Amino acid sequence: MDSVLIARGIQKVYGTKTNLFTVLNEVDLTIHRGEFVGIMGPSGAGKTTLLNILATIDKPTLGSIQINGKDITGLRDEPLSEFRRTNLGFIFQDYNLLDSLTIRENILLPLAFANQAVAMIDSRVTEVATVLGIQSILDKYPYQTSGGQKQRTAAARAIIHNPTLVLADEPTGALDSKSSMDLLNAFNVLNRDFQTTILMVTHDAFAASYCDRVIFIKDGSLFTELVKGDKDRKQFFNQSVTTLSSMGGGNHEFV
């Protein structure tokens, strides 16, 4: 299979020589094109640190990262920013929308920065908004929309430029159960119909049940991995809950 992301020997250490704290320890990870992969683990396991490193927001102490065949570990600020803008999409728990812009304008920002033609931008915004079910709110402002609509707007902005990889950090964390289901169903559509490759950090086994594969991290190291295969979502949810319980994870409920 075509590998979108290959990370090898990722280590992250904080502190000084006399007081070192290892957050990630020799993590290896491969994500294939078109996969929807979850990262789970107890609080403090290093999930978000790993995502931030893979997203080029943070740098590893040791290790190498290839995205779309390019080694990004040694890239300096300007080429790294250009690579991030072209190849990556981001969805965070707090939406990161600009209240002074309409939903439409928030979505099209990555294309505007890339100096794309207006006709292409309009067509792409309509296509993505329709898939995510937010075409009716394109002319509203973020403060006029619900949390679920804001998060689907963030998802639209993340995939509008056809990124190689979309990284999502607890995207359902601030949403109610219905909004969470709407967003996760939208992720499935993006993954299935657009072949969008998604890597999602989540604490919630229900969210993880939408993934093709779930990687579990404990104390900064890979603990185990589950592959959905031909299991239905409830079976995969139950398997994830059992694994989390063995790691000291919390309670979860299948909706």
PDB file of C-alpha atoms in Angstrom:
ATOM      1  CA  MET A   1       0.000   0.000   0.000  1.00  0.00           C
ATOM      2  CA  ASP A   2       1.037   3.613  -0.626  1.00  0.00           C
ATOM      3  CA  SER A   3       2.323   5.139   2.637  1.00  0.00           C
ATOM      4  CA  VAL A   4       1.329   8.742   3.326  1.00  0.00           C
ATOM      5  CA  LEU A   5       3.211   8.999   6.625  1.00  0.00           C
ATOM      6  CA  ILE A   6       6.202   7.058   7.902  1.00  0.00           C
ATOM      7  CA  ALA A   7       7.538   7.972  11.359  1.00  0.00           C
ATOM      8  CA  ARG A   8      10.507   6.101  12.805  1.00  0.00           C
ATOM      9  CA  GLY A   9      12.082   6.245  16.260  1.00  0.00           C
ATOM     10  CA  ILE A  10      10.124   9.300  17.394  1.00  0.00           C
ATOM     11  CA  GLN A  11      11.354  10.439  20.770  1.00  0.00           C
ATOM     12  CA  LYS A  12      10.396  13.565  22.698  1.00  0.00           C
ATOM     13  CA  VAL A  13      12.271  14.529  25.830  1.00  0.00           C
ATOM     14  CA  TYR A  14      11.755  17.624  27.977  1.00  0.00           C
ATOM     15  CA  GLY A  15      13.925  19.084  30.723  1.00  0.00           C
ATOM     16  CA  THR A  16      17.625  19.324  31.499  1.00  0.00           C
ATOM     17  CA  LYS A  17      20.292  16.657  31.907  1.00  0.00           C
ATOM     18  CA  THR A  18      19.582  16.310  35.615  1.00  0.00           C
ATOM     19  CA  ASN A  19      15.791  16.278  35.231  1.00  0.00           C
ATOM     20  CA  LEU A  20      14.686  14.632  31.976  1.00  0.00           C
ATOM     21  CA  PHE A  21      11.104  13.623  31.208  1.00  0.00           C
ATOM     22  CA  THR A  22      10.467  11.338  28.229  1.00  0.00           C
ATOM     23  CA  VAL A  23       7.031  11.927  26.703  1.00  0.00           C
ATOM     24  CA  LEU A  24       7.524   9.729  23.612  1.00  0.00           C
ATOM     25  CA  ASN A  25       9.910   6.805  23.444  1.00  0.00           C
ATOM     26  CA  GLU A  26      10.941   5.258  20.100  1.00  0.00           C
ATOM     27  CA  VAL A  27       7.512   5.453  18.432  1.00  0.00           C
ATOM     28  CA  ASP A  28       7.189   3.952  14.932  1.00  0.00           C
ATOM     29  CA  LEU A  29       4.083   4.689  12.884  1.00  0.00           C
ATOM     30  CA  THR A  30       2.943   4.167   9.292  1.00  0.00           C
ATOM     31  CA  ILE A  31      -0.278   5.573   7.809  1.00  0.00           C
ATOM     32  CA  HIS A  32      -1.405   4.400   4.377  1.00  0.00           C
ATOM     33  CA  ARG A  33      -3.208   6.523   1.815  1.00  0.00           C
ATOM     34  CA  GLY A  34      -6.973   6.484   2.321  1.00  0.00           C
ATOM     35  CA  GLU A  35      -6.857   5.193   5.911  1.00  0.00           C
ATOM     36  CA  PHE A  36      -8.855   6.574   8.832  1.00  0.00           C
ATOM     37  CA  VAL A  37      -6.651   5.916  11.874  1.00  0.00           C
ATOM     38  CA  GLY A  38      -7.287   6.679  15.533  1.00  0.00           C
ATOM     39  CA  ILE A  39      -4.753   7.212  18.317  1.00  0.00           C
ATOM     40  CA  MET A  40      -5.943   6.396  21.829  1.00  0.00           C
ATOM     41  CA  GLY A  41      -4.514   5.983  25.308  1.00  0.00           C
ATOM     42  CA  PRO A  42      -4.850   7.145  28.907  1.00  0.00           C
ATOM     43  CA  SER A  43      -4.497  10.817  29.801  1.00  0.00           C
ATOM     44  CA  GLY A  44      -0.843  11.838  29.657  1.00  0.00           C
ATOM     45  CA  ALA A  45       0.139   8.956  27.381  1.00  0.00           C
ATOM     46  CA  GLY A  46       1.645  11.292  24.776  1.00  0.00           C
ATOM     47  CA  LYS A  47      -1.141  11.235  22.154  1.00  0.00           C
ATOM     48  CA  THR A  48      -1.344  14.980  21.512  1.00  0.00           C
ATOM     49  CA  THR A  49       2.439  15.375  21.663  1.00  0.00           C
ATOM     50  CA  LEU A  50       2.756  12.739  18.942  1.00  0.00           C
ATOM     51  CA  LEU A  51       0.066  14.415  16.830  1.00  0.00           C
ATOM     52  CA  ASN A  52       1.748  17.823  17.198  1.00  0.00           C
ATOM     53  CA  ILE A  53       5.066  16.352  16.066  1.00  0.00           C
ATOM     54  CA  LEU A  54       3.488  14.608  13.073  1.00  0.00           C
ATOM     55  CA  ALA A  55       1.662  17.866  12.275  1.00  0.00           C
ATOM     56  CA  THR A  56       5.022  19.731  12.251  1.00  0.00           C
ATOM     57  CA  ILE A  57       3.769  21.982  15.074  1.00  0.00           C
ATOM     58  CA  ASP A  58       6.457  20.532  17.361  1.00  0.00           C
ATOM     59  CA  LYS A  59       9.805  18.853  16.639  1.00  0.00           C
ATOM     60  CA  PRO A  60      10.978  15.452  17.878  1.00  0.00           C
ATOM     61  CA  THR A  61      14.098  15.145  20.015  1.00  0.00           C
ATOM     62  CA  LEU A  62      15.091  12.153  17.891  1.00  0.00           C
ATOM     63  CA  GLY A  63      13.569  10.331  14.948  1.00  0.00           C
ATOM     64  CA  SER A  64      12.486  10.902  11.355  1.00  0.00           C
ATOM     65  CA  ILE A  65       9.181  11.720   9.663  1.00  0.00           C
ATOM     66  CA  GLN A  66       8.303  11.313   5.998  1.00  0.00           C
ATOM     67  CA  ILE A  67       5.025  12.677   4.660  1.00  0.00           C
ATOM     68  CA  ASN A  68       4.096  12.039   1.039  1.00  0.00           C
ATOM     69  CA  GLY A  69       7.631  10.779   0.423  1.00  0.00           C
ATOM     70  CA  LYS A  70       9.382  13.883   1.772  1.00  0.00           C
ATOM     71  CA  ASP A  71      11.565  13.831   4.876  1.00  0.00           C
ATOM     72  CA  ILE A  72      10.342  16.855   6.838  1.00  0.00           C
ATOM     73  CA  THR A  73      12.433  16.379   9.970  1.00  0.00           C
ATOM     74  CA  GLY A  74      15.141  18.842   8.972  1.00  0.00           C
ATOM     75  CA  LEU A  75      13.051  21.445   7.160  1.00  0.00           C
ATOM     76  CA  ARG A  76      13.535  25.027   8.328  1.00  0.00           C
ATOM     77  CA  ASP A  77      10.723  27.455   9.142  1.00  0.00           C
ATOM     78  CA  GLU A  78       9.798  28.832   5.724  1.00  0.00           C
ATOM     79  CA  PRO A  79       9.890  25.589   3.687  1.00  0.00           C
ATOM     80  CA  LEU A  80       8.221  23.788   6.589  1.00  0.00           C
ATOM     81  CA  SER A  81       5.383  26.351   6.637  1.00  0.00           C
ATOM     82  CA  GLU A  82       4.949  25.946   2.887  1.00  0.00           C
ATOM     83  CA  PHE A  83       4.897  22.148   3.209  1.00  0.00           C
ATOM     84  CA  ARG A  84       2.352  22.330   6.042  1.00  0.00           C
ATOM     85  CA  ARG A  85       0.107  24.708   4.083  1.00  0.00           C
ATOM     86  CA  THR A  86       0.172  22.494   0.974  1.00  0.00           C
ATOM     87  CA  ASN A  87       0.079  18.979   2.396  1.00  0.00           C
ATOM     88  CA  LEU A  88      -1.660  19.046   5.779  1.00  0.00           C
ATOM     89  CA  GLY A  89      -5.119  19.826   7.106  1.00  0.00           C
ATOM     90  CA  PHE A  90      -5.893  20.447  10.783  1.00  0.00           C
ATOM     91  CA  ILE A  91      -9.030  20.032  12.905  1.00  0.00           C
ATOM     92  CA  PHE A  92      -8.837  21.015  16.564  1.00  0.00           C
ATOM     93  CA  GLN A  93     -11.283  20.803  19.444  1.00  0.00           C
ATOM     94  CA  ASP A  94     -11.676  24.593  19.673  1.00  0.00           C
ATOM     95  CA  TYR A  95     -12.520  25.093  15.935  1.00  0.00           C
ATOM     96  CA  ASN A  96     -10.057  27.999  15.372  1.00  0.00           C
ATOM     97  CA  LEU A  97     -12.534  29.882  13.164  1.00  0.00           C
ATOM     98  CA  LEU A  98     -12.319  33.639  12.558  1.00  0.00           C
ATOM     99  CA  ASP A  99     -15.465  35.328  13.882  1.00  0.00           C
ATOM    100  CA  SER A 100     -15.032  38.297  11.527  1.00  0.00           C
ATOM    101  CA  LEU A 101     -15.387  36.018   8.473  1.00  0.00           C
ATOM    102  CA  THR A 102     -18.424  34.136   7.215  1.00  0.00           C
ATOM    103  CA  ILE A 103     -18.503  30.351   7.184  1.00  0.00           C
ATOM    104  CA  ARG A 104     -17.775  30.466   3.443  1.00  0.00           C
ATOM    105  CA  GLU A 105     -14.790  32.775   3.957  1.00  0.00           C
ATOM    106  CA  ASN A 106     -13.406  30.612   6.765  1.00  0.00           C
ATOM    107  CA  ILE A 107     -13.570  27.538   4.545  1.00  0.00           C
ATOM    108  CA  LEU A 108     -11.907  29.102   1.511  1.00  0.00           C
ATOM    109  CA  LEU A 109      -8.940  30.619   3.380  1.00  0.00           C
ATOM    110  CA  PRO A 110      -6.405  27.900   2.392  1.00  0.00           C
ATOM    111  CA  LEU A 111      -7.314  28.327  -1.292  1.00  0.00           C
ATOM    112  CA  ALA A 112      -7.160  32.108  -1.054  1.00  0.00           C
ATOM    113  CA  PHE A 113      -3.660  31.896   0.428  1.00  0.00           C
ATOM    114  CA  ALA A 114      -2.704  29.633  -2.476  1.00  0.00           C
ATOM    115  CA  ASN A 115      -3.974  32.231  -4.995  1.00  0.00           C
ATOM    116  CA  GLN A 116      -6.444  29.841  -6.607  1.00  0.00           C
ATOM    117  CA  ALA A 117      -8.902  31.079  -9.240  1.00  0.00           C
ATOM    118  CA  VAL A 118     -12.187  32.447  -7.876  1.00  0.00           C
ATOM    119  CA  ALA A 119     -14.326  30.097  -9.981  1.00  0.00           C
ATOM    120  CA  MET A 120     -12.416  27.067  -8.707  1.00  0.00           C
ATOM    121  CA  ILE A 121     -12.677  28.287  -5.109  1.00  0.00           C
ATOM    122  CA  ASP A 122     -16.462  28.776  -5.350  1.00  0.00           C
ATOM    123  CA  SER A 123     -16.931  25.342  -6.910  1.00  0.00           C
ATOM    124  CA  ARG A 124     -14.768  23.612  -4.319  1.00  0.00           C
ATOM    125  CA  VAL A 125     -16.440  25.363  -1.356  1.00  0.00           C
ATOM    126  CA  THR A 126     -19.884  24.336  -2.646  1.00  0.00           C
ATOM    127  CA  GLU A 127     -18.759  20.732  -3.133  1.00  0.00           C
ATOM    128  CA  VAL A 128     -17.181  20.347   0.303  1.00  0.00           C
ATOM    129  CA  ALA A 129     -19.956  22.220   2.146  1.00  0.00           C
ATOM    130  CA  THR A 130     -22.580  20.001   0.511  1.00  0.00           C
ATOM    131  CA  VAL A 131     -20.766  16.827   1.566  1.00  0.00           C
ATOM    132  CA  LEU A 132     -20.513  18.107   5.148  1.00  0.00           C
ATOM    133  CA  GLY A 133     -24.105  19.351   5.258  1.00  0.00           C
ATOM    134  CA  ILE A 134     -23.311  23.032   5.897  1.00  0.00           C
ATOM    135  CA  GLN A 135     -24.232  24.602   2.549  1.00  0.00           C
ATOM    136  CA  SER A 136     -27.217  26.378   4.155  1.00  0.00           C
ATOM    137  CA  ILE A 137     -25.003  28.317   6.621  1.00  0.00           C
ATOM    138  CA  LEU A 138     -22.252  29.488   4.253  1.00  0.00           C
ATOM    139  CA  ASP A 139     -23.239  33.152   4.586  1.00  0.00           C
ATOM    140  CA  LYS A 140     -23.606  33.087   8.370  1.00  0.00           C
ATOM    141  CA  TYR A 141     -20.879  33.969  10.857  1.00  0.00           C
ATOM    142  CA  PRO A 142     -19.450  31.435  13.329  1.00  0.00           C
ATOM    143  CA  TYR A 143     -21.247  33.027  16.292  1.00  0.00           C
ATOM    144  CA  GLN A 144     -24.552  32.365  14.494  1.00  0.00           C
ATOM    145  CA  THR A 145     -23.939  28.599  14.238  1.00  0.00           C
ATOM    146  CA  SER A 146     -23.911  25.589  16.575  1.00  0.00           C
ATOM    147  CA  GLY A 147     -20.832  23.792  17.878  1.00  0.00           C
ATOM    148  CA  GLY A 148     -21.418  20.916  15.481  1.00  0.00           C
ATOM    149  CA  GLN A 149     -21.708  23.291  12.526  1.00  0.00           C
ATOM    150  CA  LYS A 150     -18.517  25.067  13.590  1.00  0.00           C
ATOM    151  CA  GLN A 151     -16.643  21.790  13.749  1.00  0.00           C
ATOM    152  CA  ARG A 152     -17.900  20.709  10.320  1.00  0.00           C
ATOM    153  CA  THR A 153     -16.789  24.115   9.037  1.00  0.00           C
ATOM    154  CA  ALA A 154     -13.342  23.420  10.485  1.00  0.00           C
ATOM    155  CA  ALA A 155     -13.391  20.026   8.743  1.00  0.00           C
ATOM    156  CA  ALA A 156     -14.340  21.682   5.437  1.00  0.00           C
ATOM    157  CA  ARG A 157     -11.472  24.163   5.787  1.00  0.00           C
ATOM    158  CA  ALA A 158      -9.088  21.303   6.599  1.00  0.00           C
ATOM    159  CA  ILE A 159      -9.843  19.350   3.407  1.00  0.00           C
ATOM    160  CA  ILE A 160     -10.653  22.186   0.965  1.00  0.00           C
ATOM    161  CA  HIS A 161      -7.138  22.096  -0.559  1.00  0.00           C
ATOM    162  CA  ASN A 162      -7.030  18.284  -0.931  1.00  0.00           C
ATOM    163  CA  PRO A 163      -4.287  17.762   1.678  1.00  0.00           C
ATOM    164  CA  THR A 164      -2.205  14.606   1.790  1.00  0.00           C
ATOM    165  CA  LEU A 165      -3.132  14.090   5.446  1.00  0.00           C
ATOM    166  CA  VAL A 166      -5.773  15.510   7.815  1.00  0.00           C
ATOM    167  CA  LEU A 167      -4.848  15.568  11.515  1.00  0.00           C
ATOM    168  CA  ALA A 168      -7.647  15.879  14.074  1.00  0.00           C
ATOM    169  CA  ASP A 169      -7.075  16.447  17.799  1.00  0.00           C
ATOM    170  CA  GLU A 170     -10.101  15.443  19.910  1.00  0.00           C
ATOM    171  CA  PRO A 171     -12.501  16.864  17.273  1.00  0.00           C
ATOM    172  CA  THR A 172     -15.613  15.636  19.112  1.00  0.00           C
ATOM    173  CA  GLY A 173     -14.412  16.691  22.572  1.00  0.00           C
ATOM    174  CA  ALA A 174     -16.632  19.791  22.817  1.00  0.00           C
ATOM    175  CA  LEU A 175     -19.653  18.359  20.984  1.00  0.00           C
ATOM    176  CA  ASP A 176     -22.886  16.739  22.153  1.00  0.00           C
ATOM    177  CA  SER A 177     -23.645  13.177  21.032  1.00  0.00           C
ATOM    178  CA  LYS A 178     -25.691  14.153  17.953  1.00  0.00           C
ATOM    179  CA  SER A 179     -23.116  16.687  16.743  1.00  0.00           C
ATOM    180  CA  SER A 180     -20.365  14.132  17.347  1.00  0.00           C
ATOM    181  CA  MET A 181     -22.188  11.555  15.239  1.00  0.00           C
ATOM    182  CA  ASP A 182     -22.777  14.100  12.464  1.00  0.00           C
ATOM    183  CA  LEU A 183     -19.081  14.987  12.390  1.00  0.00           C
ATOM    184  CA  LEU A 184     -17.897  11.376  12.494  1.00  0.00           C
ATOM    185  CA  ASN A 185     -20.317  10.404   9.741  1.00  0.00           C
ATOM    186  CA  ALA A 186     -18.921  13.322   7.719  1.00  0.00           C
ATOM    187  CA  PHE A 187     -15.404  12.012   8.346  1.00  0.00           C
ATOM    188  CA  ASN A 188     -16.501   8.627   6.992  1.00  0.00           C
ATOM    189  CA  VAL A 189     -17.880  10.292   3.852  1.00  0.00           C
ATOM    190  CA  LEU A 190     -14.664  12.263   3.346  1.00  0.00           C
ATOM    191  CA  ASN A 191     -12.608   9.133   3.894  1.00  0.00           C
ATOM    192  CA  ARG A 192     -14.760   6.882   1.675  1.00  0.00           C
ATOM    193  CA  ASP A 193     -15.765   9.234  -1.152  1.00  0.00           C
ATOM    194  CA  PHE A 194     -12.786  11.606  -1.261  1.00  0.00           C
ATOM    195  CA  GLN A 195     -10.138   9.099  -0.112  1.00  0.00           C
ATOM    196  CA  THR A 196      -9.096  11.625   2.558  1.00  0.00           C
ATOM    197  CA  THR A 197      -6.436  10.174   4.852  1.00  0.00           C
ATOM    198  CA  ILE A 198      -7.317  11.028   8.468  1.00  0.00           C
ATOM    199  CA  LEU A 199      -5.306  10.633  11.669  1.00  0.00           C
ATOM    200  CA  MET A 200      -7.421  11.386  14.753  1.00  0.00           C
ATOM    201  CA  VAL A 201      -6.438  11.574  18.414  1.00  0.00           C
ATOM    202  CA  THR A 202      -9.406  10.762  20.642  1.00  0.00           C
ATOM    203  CA  HIS A 203     -10.116   9.670  24.195  1.00  0.00           C
ATOM    204  CA  ASP A 204     -13.522   8.302  23.151  1.00  0.00           C
ATOM    205  CA  ALA A 205     -13.991   4.689  22.019  1.00  0.00           C
ATOM    206  CA  PHE A 206     -17.245   5.706  20.297  1.00  0.00           C
ATOM    207  CA  ALA A 207     -15.340   8.118  18.042  1.00  0.00           C
ATOM    208  CA  ALA A 208     -12.636   5.505  17.491  1.00  0.00           C
ATOM    209  CA  SER A 209     -15.262   2.984  16.345  1.00  0.00           C
ATOM    210  CA  TYR A 210     -15.508   4.949  13.085  1.00  0.00           C
ATOM    211  CA  CYS A 211     -11.815   4.324  12.306  1.00  0.00           C
ATOM    212  CA  ASP A 212     -10.290   1.569  10.201  1.00  0.00           C
ATOM    213  CA  ARG A 213      -7.500   1.075  12.700  1.00  0.00           C
ATOM    214  CA  VAL A 214      -6.730   2.270  16.236  1.00  0.00           C
ATOM    215  CA  ILE A 215      -3.238   2.647  17.684  1.00  0.00           C
ATOM    216  CA  PHE A 216      -2.931   2.641  21.473  1.00  0.00           C
ATOM    217  CA  ILE A 217      -0.195   4.537  23.319  1.00  0.00           C
ATOM    218  CA  LYS A 218       0.757   4.081  26.960  1.00  0.00           C
ATOM    219  CA  ASP A 219       3.520   5.930  28.818  1.00  0.00           C
ATOM    220  CA  GLY A 220       4.892   7.337  25.570  1.00  0.00           C
ATOM    221  CA  SER A 221       5.260   3.987  23.800  1.00  0.00           C
ATOM    222  CA  LEU A 222       3.110   1.987  21.403  1.00  0.00           C
ATOM    223  CA  PHE A 223       1.022  -0.471  23.434  1.00  0.00           C
ATOM    224  CA  THR A 224      -1.010  -2.320  20.801  1.00  0.00           C
ATOM    225  CA  GLU A 225      -3.065  -1.857  17.642  1.00  0.00           C
ATOM    226  CA  LEU A 226      -6.580  -2.911  16.643  1.00  0.00           C
ATOM    227  CA  VAL A 227      -7.796  -3.320  13.051  1.00  0.00           C
ATOM    228  CA  LYS A 228     -11.535  -3.132  12.383  1.00  0.00           C
ATOM    229  CA  GLY A 229     -11.528  -5.459   9.375  1.00  0.00           C
ATOM    230  CA  ASP A 230     -15.008  -6.940   8.939  1.00  0.00           C
ATOM    231  CA  LYS A 231     -16.197  -6.011  12.455  1.00  0.00           C
ATOM    232  CA  ASP A 232     -19.157  -3.658  12.775  1.00  0.00           C
ATOM    233  CA  ARG A 233     -18.791  -0.447  14.771  1.00  0.00           C
ATOM    234  CA  LYS A 234     -20.273  -1.879  17.965  1.00  0.00           C
ATOM    235  CA  GLN A 235     -17.913  -4.849  17.932  1.00  0.00           C
ATOM    236  CA  PHE A 236     -14.951  -2.561  17.289  1.00  0.00           C
ATOM    237  CA  PHE A 237     -16.138  -0.208  20.048  1.00  0.00           C
ATOM    238  CA  ASN A 238     -16.308  -3.082  22.542  1.00  0.00           C
ATOM    239  CA  GLN A 239     -12.839  -4.266  21.550  1.00  0.00           C
ATOM    240  CA  SER A 240     -11.456  -0.739  21.995  1.00  0.00           C
ATOM    241  CA  VAL A 241     -13.114  -0.364  25.419  1.00  0.00           C
ATOM    242  CA  THR A 242     -11.609  -3.680  26.566  1.00  0.00           C
ATOM    243  CA  THR A 243      -8.169  -2.554  25.434  1.00  0.00           C
ATOM    244  CA  LEU A 244      -8.528   0.841  27.136  1.00  0.00           C
ATOM    245  CA  SER A 245      -9.688  -0.817  30.357  1.00  0.00           C
ATOM    246  CA  SER A 246      -6.558  -2.983  30.362  1.00  0.00           C
ATOM    247  CA  MET A 247      -4.529   0.254  30.088  1.00  0.00           C
ATOM    248  CA  GLY A 248      -6.398   2.071  32.834  1.00  0.00           C
ATOM    249  CA  GLY A 249      -8.767   4.061  30.558  1.00  0.00           C
ATOM    250  CA  GLY A 250     -12.145   5.479  31.622  1.00  0.00           C
ATOM    251  CA  ASN A 251     -15.763   4.523  30.997  1.00  0.00           C
ATOM    252  CA  HIS A 252     -17.267   4.685  27.516  1.00  0.00           C
ATOM    253  CA  GLU A 253     -20.739   4.360  26.064  1.00  0.00           C
ATOM    254  CA  PHE A 254     -21.860   3.268  22.612  1.00  0.00           C
ATOM    255  CA  VAL A 255     -24.596   5.630  21.332  1.00  0.00           C
TER     256      VAL A 255
END
